[in-house]
Tab-separated table of C-alpha atoms and ligand atoms in Angstrom:
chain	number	residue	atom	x	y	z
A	1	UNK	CA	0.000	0.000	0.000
A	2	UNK	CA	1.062	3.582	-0.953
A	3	UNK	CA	3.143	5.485	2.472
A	4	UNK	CA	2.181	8.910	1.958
A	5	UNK	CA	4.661	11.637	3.789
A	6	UNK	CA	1.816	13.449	4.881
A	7	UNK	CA	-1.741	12.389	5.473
A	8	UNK	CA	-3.852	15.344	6.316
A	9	UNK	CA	-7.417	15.134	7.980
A	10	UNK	CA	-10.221	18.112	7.003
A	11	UNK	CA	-10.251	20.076	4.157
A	12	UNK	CA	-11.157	23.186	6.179
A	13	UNK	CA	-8.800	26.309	5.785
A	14	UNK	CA	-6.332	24.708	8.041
A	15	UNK	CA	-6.387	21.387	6.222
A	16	UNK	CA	-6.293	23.067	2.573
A	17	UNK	CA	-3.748	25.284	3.481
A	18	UNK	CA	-1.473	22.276	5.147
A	19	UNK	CA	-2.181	20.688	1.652
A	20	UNK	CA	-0.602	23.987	-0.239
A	21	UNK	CA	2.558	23.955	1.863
A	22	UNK	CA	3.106	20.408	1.766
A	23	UNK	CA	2.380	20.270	-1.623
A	24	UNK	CA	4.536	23.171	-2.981
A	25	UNK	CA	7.132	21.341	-0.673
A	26	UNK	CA	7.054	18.540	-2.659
A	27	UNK	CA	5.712	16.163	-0.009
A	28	UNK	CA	3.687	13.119	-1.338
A	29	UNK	CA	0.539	14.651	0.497
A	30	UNK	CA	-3.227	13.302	1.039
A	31	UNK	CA	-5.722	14.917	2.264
A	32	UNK	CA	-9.036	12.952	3.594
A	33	UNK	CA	-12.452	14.945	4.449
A	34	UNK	CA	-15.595	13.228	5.676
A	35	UNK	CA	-17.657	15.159	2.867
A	36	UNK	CA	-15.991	18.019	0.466
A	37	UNK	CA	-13.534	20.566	0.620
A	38	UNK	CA	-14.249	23.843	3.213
A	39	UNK	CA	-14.962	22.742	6.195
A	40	UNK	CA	-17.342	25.306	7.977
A	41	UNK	CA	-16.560	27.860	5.387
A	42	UNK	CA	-19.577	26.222	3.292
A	43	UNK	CA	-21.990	27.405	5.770
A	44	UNK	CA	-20.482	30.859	6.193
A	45	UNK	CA	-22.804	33.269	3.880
A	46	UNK	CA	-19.853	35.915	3.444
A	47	UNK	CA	-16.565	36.045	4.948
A	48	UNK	CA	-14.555	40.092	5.387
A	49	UNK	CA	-12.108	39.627	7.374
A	50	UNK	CA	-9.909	37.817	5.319
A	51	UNK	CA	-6.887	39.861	4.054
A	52	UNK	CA	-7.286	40.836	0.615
A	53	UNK	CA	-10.756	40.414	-0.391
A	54	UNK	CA	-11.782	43.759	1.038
A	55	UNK	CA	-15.475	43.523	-0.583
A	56	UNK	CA	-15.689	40.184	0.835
A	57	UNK	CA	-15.874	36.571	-0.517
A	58	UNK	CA	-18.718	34.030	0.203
A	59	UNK	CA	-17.295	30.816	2.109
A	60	UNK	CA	-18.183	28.501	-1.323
A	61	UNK	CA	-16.037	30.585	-3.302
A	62	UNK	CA	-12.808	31.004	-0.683
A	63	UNK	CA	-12.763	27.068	0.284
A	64	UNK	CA	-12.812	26.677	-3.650
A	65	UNK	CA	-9.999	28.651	-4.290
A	66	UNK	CA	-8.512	26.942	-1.611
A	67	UNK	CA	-8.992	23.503	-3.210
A	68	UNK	CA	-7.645	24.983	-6.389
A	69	UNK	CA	-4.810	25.672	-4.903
A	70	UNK	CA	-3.778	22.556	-2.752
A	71	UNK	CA	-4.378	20.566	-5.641
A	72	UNK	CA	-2.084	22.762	-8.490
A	73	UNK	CA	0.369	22.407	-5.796
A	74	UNK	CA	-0.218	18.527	-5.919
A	75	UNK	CA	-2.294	17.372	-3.245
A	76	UNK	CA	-4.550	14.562	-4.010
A	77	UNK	CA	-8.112	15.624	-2.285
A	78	UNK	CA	-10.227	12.105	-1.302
A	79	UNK	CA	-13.897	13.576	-0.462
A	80	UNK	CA	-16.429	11.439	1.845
A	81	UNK	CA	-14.035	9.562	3.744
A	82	UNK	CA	-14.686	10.569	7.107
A	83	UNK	CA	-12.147	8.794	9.707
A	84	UNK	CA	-12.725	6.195	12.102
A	85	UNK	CA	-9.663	5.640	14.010
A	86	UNK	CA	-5.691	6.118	14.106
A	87	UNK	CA	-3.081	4.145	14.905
A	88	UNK	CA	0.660	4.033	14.935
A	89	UNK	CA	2.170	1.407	12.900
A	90	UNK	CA	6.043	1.236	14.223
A	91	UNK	CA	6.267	5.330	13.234
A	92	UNK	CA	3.726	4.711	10.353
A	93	UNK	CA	0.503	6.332	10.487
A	94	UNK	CA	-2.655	4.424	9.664
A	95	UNK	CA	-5.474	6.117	9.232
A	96	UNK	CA	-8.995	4.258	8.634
A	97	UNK	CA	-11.909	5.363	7.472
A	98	UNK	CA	-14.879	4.778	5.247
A	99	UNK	CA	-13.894	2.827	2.237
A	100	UNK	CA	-10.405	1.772	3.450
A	101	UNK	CA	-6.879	3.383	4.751
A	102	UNK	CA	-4.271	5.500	4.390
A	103	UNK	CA	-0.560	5.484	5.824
A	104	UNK	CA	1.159	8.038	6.265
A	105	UNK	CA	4.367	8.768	7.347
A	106	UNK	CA	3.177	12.133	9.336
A	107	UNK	CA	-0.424	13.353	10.311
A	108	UNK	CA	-2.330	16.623	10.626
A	109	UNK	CA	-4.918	16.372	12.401
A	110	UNK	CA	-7.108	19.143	11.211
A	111	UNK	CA	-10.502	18.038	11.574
A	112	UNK	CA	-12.340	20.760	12.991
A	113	UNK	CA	-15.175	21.414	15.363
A	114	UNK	CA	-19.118	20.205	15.349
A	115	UNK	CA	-21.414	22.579	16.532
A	116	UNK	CA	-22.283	22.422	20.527
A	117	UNK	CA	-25.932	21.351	21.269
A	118	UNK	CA	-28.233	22.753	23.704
A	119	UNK	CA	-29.257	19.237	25.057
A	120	UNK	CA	-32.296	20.725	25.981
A	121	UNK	CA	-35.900	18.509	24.943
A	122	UNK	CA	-37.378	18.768	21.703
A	123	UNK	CA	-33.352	19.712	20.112
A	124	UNK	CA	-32.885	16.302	18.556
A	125	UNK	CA	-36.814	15.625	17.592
A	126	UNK	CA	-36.725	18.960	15.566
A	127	UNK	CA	-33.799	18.497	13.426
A	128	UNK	CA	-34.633	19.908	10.089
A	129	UNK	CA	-38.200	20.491	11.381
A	130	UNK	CA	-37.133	23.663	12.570
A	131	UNK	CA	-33.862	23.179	14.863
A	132	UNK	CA	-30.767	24.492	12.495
A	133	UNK	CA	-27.453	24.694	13.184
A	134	UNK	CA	-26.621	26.186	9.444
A	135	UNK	CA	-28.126	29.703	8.189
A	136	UNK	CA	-26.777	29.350	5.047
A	137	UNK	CA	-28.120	25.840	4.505
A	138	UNK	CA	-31.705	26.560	6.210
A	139	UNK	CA	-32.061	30.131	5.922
A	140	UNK	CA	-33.908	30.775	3.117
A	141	UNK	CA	-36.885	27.822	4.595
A	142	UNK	CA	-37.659	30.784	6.778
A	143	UNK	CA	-39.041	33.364	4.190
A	144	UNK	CA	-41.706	35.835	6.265
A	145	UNK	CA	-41.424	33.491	9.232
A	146	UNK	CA	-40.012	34.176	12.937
A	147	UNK	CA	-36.916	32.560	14.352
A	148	UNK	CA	-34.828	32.441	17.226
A	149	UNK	CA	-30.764	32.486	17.234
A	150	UNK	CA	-29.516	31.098	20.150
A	151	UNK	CA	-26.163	32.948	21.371
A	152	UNK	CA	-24.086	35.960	21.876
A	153	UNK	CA	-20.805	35.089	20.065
A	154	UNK	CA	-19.562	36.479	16.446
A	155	UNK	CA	-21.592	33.318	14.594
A	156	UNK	CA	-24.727	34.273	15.761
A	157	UNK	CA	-24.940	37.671	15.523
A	158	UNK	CA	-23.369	37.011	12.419
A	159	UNK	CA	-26.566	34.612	11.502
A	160	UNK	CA	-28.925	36.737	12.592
A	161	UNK	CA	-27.929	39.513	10.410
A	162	UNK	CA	-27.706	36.942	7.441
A	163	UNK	CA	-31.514	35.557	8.511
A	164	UNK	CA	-32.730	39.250	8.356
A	165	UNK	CA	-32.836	38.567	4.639
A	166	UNK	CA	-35.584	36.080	5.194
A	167	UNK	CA	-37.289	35.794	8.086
A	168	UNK	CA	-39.680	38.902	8.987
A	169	UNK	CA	-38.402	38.527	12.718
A	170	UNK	CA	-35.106	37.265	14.097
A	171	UNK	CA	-35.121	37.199	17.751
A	172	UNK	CA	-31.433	36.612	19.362
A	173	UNK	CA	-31.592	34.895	22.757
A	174	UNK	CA	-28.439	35.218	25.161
A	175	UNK	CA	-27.745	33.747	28.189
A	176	UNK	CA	-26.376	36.848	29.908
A	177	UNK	CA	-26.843	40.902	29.239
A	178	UNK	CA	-23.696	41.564	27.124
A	179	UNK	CA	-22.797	39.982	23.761
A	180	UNK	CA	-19.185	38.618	22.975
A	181	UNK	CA	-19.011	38.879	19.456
A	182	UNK	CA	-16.981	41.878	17.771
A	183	UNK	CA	-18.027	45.071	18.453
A	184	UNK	CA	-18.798	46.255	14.540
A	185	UNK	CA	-21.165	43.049	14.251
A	186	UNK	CA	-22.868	44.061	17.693
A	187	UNK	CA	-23.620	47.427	15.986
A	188	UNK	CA	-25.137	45.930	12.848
A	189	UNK	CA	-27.206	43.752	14.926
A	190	UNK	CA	-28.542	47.012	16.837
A	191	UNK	CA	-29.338	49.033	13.844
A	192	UNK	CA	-31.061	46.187	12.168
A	193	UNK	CA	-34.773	46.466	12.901
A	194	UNK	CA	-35.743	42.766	12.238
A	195	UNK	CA	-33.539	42.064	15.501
A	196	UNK	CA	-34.901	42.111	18.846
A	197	UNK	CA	-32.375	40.720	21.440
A	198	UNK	CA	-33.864	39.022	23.981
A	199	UNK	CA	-30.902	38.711	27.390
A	200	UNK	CA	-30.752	36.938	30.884
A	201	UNK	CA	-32.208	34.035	28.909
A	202	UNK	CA	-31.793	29.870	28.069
A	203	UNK	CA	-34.121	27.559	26.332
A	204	UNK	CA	-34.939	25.080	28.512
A	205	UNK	CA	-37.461	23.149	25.603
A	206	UNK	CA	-38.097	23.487	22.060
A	207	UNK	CA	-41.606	22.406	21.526
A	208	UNK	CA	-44.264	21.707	18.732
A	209	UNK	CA	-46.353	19.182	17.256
A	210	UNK	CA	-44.725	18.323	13.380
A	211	UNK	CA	-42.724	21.812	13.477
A	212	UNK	CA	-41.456	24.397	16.230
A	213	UNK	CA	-44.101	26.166	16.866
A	214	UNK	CA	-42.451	27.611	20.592
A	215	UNK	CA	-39.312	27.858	23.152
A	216	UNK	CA	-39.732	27.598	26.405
A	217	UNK	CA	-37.278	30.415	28.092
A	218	UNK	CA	-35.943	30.846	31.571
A	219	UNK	CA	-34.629	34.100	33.110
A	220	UNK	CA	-31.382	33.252	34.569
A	221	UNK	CA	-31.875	36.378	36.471
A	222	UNK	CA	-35.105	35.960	37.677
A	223	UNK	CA	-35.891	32.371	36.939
A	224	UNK	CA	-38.545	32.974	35.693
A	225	UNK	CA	-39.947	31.159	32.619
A	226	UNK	CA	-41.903	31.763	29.259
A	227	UNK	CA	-43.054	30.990	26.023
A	228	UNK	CA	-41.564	32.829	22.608
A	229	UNK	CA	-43.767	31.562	19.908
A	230	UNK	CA	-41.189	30.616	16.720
A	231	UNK	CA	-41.405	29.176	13.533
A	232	UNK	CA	-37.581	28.168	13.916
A	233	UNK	CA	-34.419	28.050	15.982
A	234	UNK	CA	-31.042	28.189	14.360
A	235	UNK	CA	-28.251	27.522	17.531
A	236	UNK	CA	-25.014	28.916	17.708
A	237	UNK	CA	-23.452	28.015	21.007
A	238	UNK	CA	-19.733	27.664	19.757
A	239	UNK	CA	-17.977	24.156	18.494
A	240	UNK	CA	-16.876	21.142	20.137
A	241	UNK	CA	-13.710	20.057	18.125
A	242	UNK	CA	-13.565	16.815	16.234
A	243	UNK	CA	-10.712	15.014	18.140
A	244	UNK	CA	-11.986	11.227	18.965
A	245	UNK	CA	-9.957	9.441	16.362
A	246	UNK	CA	-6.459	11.144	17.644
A	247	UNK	CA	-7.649	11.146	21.458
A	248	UNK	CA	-5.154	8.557	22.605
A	249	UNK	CA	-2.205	10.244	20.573
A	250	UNK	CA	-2.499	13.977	21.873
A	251	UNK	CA	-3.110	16.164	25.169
A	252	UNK	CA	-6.282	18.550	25.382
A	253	UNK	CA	-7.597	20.786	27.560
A	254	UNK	CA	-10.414	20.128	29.809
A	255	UNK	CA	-12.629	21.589	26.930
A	256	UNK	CA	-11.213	18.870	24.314
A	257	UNK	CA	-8.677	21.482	22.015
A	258	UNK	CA	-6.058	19.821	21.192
A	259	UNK	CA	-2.350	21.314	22.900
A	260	UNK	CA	0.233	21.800	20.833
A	261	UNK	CA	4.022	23.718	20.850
A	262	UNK	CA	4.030	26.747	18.103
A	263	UNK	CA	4.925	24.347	15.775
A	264	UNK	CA	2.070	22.694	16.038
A	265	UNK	CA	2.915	19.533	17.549
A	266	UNK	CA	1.664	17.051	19.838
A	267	UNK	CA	2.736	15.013	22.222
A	268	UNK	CA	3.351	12.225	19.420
A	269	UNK	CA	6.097	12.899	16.694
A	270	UNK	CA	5.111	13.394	12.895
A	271	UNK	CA	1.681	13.836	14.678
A	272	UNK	CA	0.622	17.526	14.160
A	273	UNK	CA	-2.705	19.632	15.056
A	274	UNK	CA	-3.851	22.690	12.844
A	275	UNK	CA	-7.260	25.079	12.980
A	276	UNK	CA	-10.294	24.771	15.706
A	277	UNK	CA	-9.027	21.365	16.683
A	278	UNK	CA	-6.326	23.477	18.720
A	279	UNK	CA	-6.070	25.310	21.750
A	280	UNK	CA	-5.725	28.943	20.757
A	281	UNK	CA	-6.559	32.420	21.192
A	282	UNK	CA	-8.286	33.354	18.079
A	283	UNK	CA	-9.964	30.925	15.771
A	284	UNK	CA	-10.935	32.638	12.475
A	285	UNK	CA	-9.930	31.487	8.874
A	286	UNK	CA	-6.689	33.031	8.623
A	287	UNK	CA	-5.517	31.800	11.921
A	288	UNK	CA	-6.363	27.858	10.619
A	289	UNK	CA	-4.900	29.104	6.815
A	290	UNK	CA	-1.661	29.857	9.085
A	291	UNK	CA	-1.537	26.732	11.719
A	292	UNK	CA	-2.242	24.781	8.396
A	293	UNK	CA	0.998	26.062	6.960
A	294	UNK	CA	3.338	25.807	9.929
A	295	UNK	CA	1.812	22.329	10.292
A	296	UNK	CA	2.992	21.311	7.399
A	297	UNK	CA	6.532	23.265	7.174
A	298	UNK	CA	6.937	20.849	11.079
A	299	UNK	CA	6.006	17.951	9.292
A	300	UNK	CA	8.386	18.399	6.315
A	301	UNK	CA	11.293	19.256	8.757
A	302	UNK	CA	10.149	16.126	10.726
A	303	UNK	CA	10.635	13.947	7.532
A	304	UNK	CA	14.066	15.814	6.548
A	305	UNK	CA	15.040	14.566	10.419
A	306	UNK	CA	14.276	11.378	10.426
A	307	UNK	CA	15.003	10.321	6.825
A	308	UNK	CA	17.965	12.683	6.156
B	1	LIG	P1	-18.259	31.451	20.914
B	1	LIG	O1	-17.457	32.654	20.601
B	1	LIG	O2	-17.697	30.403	21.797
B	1	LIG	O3	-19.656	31.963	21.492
B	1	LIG	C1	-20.613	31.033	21.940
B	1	LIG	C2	-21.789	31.817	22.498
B	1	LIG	O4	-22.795	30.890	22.893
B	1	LIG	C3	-21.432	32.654	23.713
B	1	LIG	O5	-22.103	33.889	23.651
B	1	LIG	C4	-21.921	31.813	24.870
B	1	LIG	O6	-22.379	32.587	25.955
B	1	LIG	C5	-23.103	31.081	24.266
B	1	LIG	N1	-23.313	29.747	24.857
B	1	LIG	C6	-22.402	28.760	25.027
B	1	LIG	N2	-22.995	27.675	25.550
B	1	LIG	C7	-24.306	27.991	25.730
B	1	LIG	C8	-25.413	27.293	26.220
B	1	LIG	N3	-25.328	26.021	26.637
B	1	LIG	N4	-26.615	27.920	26.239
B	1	LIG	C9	-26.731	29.192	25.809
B	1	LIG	N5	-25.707	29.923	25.318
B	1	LIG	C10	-24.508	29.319	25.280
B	1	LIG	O7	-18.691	30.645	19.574
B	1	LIG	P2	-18.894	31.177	18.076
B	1	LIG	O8	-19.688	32.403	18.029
B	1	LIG	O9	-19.374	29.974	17.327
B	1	LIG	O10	-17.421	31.486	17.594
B	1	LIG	C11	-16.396	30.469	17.673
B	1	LIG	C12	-15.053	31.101	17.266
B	1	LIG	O11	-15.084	31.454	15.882
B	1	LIG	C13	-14.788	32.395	18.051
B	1	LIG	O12	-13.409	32.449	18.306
B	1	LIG	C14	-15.207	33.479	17.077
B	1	LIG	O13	-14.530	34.700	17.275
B	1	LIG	C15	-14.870	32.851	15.720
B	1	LIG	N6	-15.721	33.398	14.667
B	1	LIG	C16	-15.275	34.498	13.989
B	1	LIG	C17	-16.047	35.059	12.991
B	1	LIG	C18	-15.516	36.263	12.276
B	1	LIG	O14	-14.464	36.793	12.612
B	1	LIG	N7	-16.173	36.780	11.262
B	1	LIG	C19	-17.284	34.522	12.670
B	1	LIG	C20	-17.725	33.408	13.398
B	1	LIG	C21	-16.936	32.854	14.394
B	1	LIG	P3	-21.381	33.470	26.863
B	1	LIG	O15	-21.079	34.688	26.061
B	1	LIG	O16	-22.175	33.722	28.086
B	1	LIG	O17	-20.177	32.587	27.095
């Protein structure tokens, strides 16, 4: 079976971006993602903070310039295999997932982060019946309707601005009186008239018959609790990161990130982390384009080391 020098895992910004550098550095290079190329940039409507595209890009068109680009620089891109487990082989990596394995003589892991869930009742039952963790994807199901965005961070006052363009109503629900995200995307949100924030509150059910129809909310001031009638409830609670396969080869923090040097290595050699995965101050496209290249200028010194 074919040893690559590098397998990398997610095709996100961090994973692409791993692909260009290894590529360009003339490493036999791989790179596995459970569905296609982008990672969450394919459910982020616009992105503008990503240096040189000043009038912004949309997240389908950045993660497929980003594919372009990994793969003129040779990287072979395998889409839909999403991976089951790792395991060292001697110092061979073997990666498994759907459809077979790959072996690589040094992993990146960069696989990412899932969205968090509420775990609250009714969550799971309303999947696609009204629950949505994607604005991009569900957005436009929402036309004259009224929704709820759970959260306070830059993705959902991000979504709510983008589900202004649909819904007639976007309420945004936080747990405490002060948002987190940026300040110029707080401002947007305050200006925009289809936005009524809605603080000092959690959903403690999501209820309906075939569809949302309601959320039950409780003051976390007051405790109090009461109904907001919905037609829809699109979550943004931040990411858990996508670490399960790699769990016995790395450290984390108590949160699951993945710890790494500035190199971005783990506590395994030829094992490297890159993106949300990692522990890190800022997580934001051009931090995971950047981990994704120093992960993959480690793992070419790592292969110049050991093979000479
Ligand atoms: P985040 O920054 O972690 O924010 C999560 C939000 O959800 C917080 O407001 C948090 O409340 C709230 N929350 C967490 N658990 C909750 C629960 N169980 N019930 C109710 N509310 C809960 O996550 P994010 O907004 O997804 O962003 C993730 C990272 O990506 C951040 O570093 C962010 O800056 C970055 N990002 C950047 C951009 C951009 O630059 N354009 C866009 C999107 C995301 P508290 O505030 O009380 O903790």
């Amino acid at each position: 079976m074919e040893i690559y020098d590098v397998v990398i895992v997610g095709a996100g910004p961090a994973g692409l971006s791993a692909g260009i550098y290894a590529g360009r550095s003339n490493l036999k290079t791989v790179i596995l993602d459970q569905m296609m190329p982008g990672g969450q940039l394919l459910i982020t409507e616009q992105i503008e903070n990503y240096p040189g595209f000043f009038d912004g890009i949309t997240g389908f068109e950045l993660s497929e310039k980003m594919r372009q680009h990994a793969e003129k620089f040779g990287a072979v891109i395998e889409n839909g295999k999403p991976v089951s487990s790792v395991d060292l082989d001697g110092d061979i990596f073997v990666v498994k997932c759907e459809g077979g394995e790959f072996k690589g003589k040094s992993l990146i892991w960069a696989a990412g982060s899932v969205p968090r869930k509420l775990n609250v009742p009714g969550e799971a039952e309303f999947v696609g019946r009204g629950v949505s963790y994607c604005a991009v994807c569900d957005g436009a199901f929402f036309r004259d309707r009224t929704v709820a965005v759970i959260g306070g961070g830059d993705s959902a006052l991000e979504e709510a601005l983008y589900l202004t363009k649909f819904a007639s109503k976007v309420y945004l629900v936080h747990r405490r009186d002060k948002f987190r995200a940026v300040k110029i995307i707080q401002d947007r949100v305050f200006k925009n008239e289809k936005i009524e924030p809605i603080y000092n509150k959690v959903v403690t059910s999501i209820n309906g018959k075939d569809f949302v129809e309601s959320l039950t909310l409780k003051d976390t001031v007051t405790g109090e609790t009461s109904e907001l009638a919905v037609d829809g409830v699109f979550i943004f609670i931040g990411n858990e990161p996508n670490v399960s396969p790699v769990i016995h080869l790395v450290d984390t923090t108590d949160q699951g990130f993945i710890i790494t040097d500035e190199e971005m290595a783990t506590k395994t050699p030829g094992l490297f982390a890159a993106g949300d995965v990692r522990h890190k101050p800022l997580k934001q496209v051009v931090t995971a384009a950047a981990d994704g290249a120093v992960a993959a200028m480690s793992a070419a010194k790592y292969l110049e080391e050991k093979e000479g």
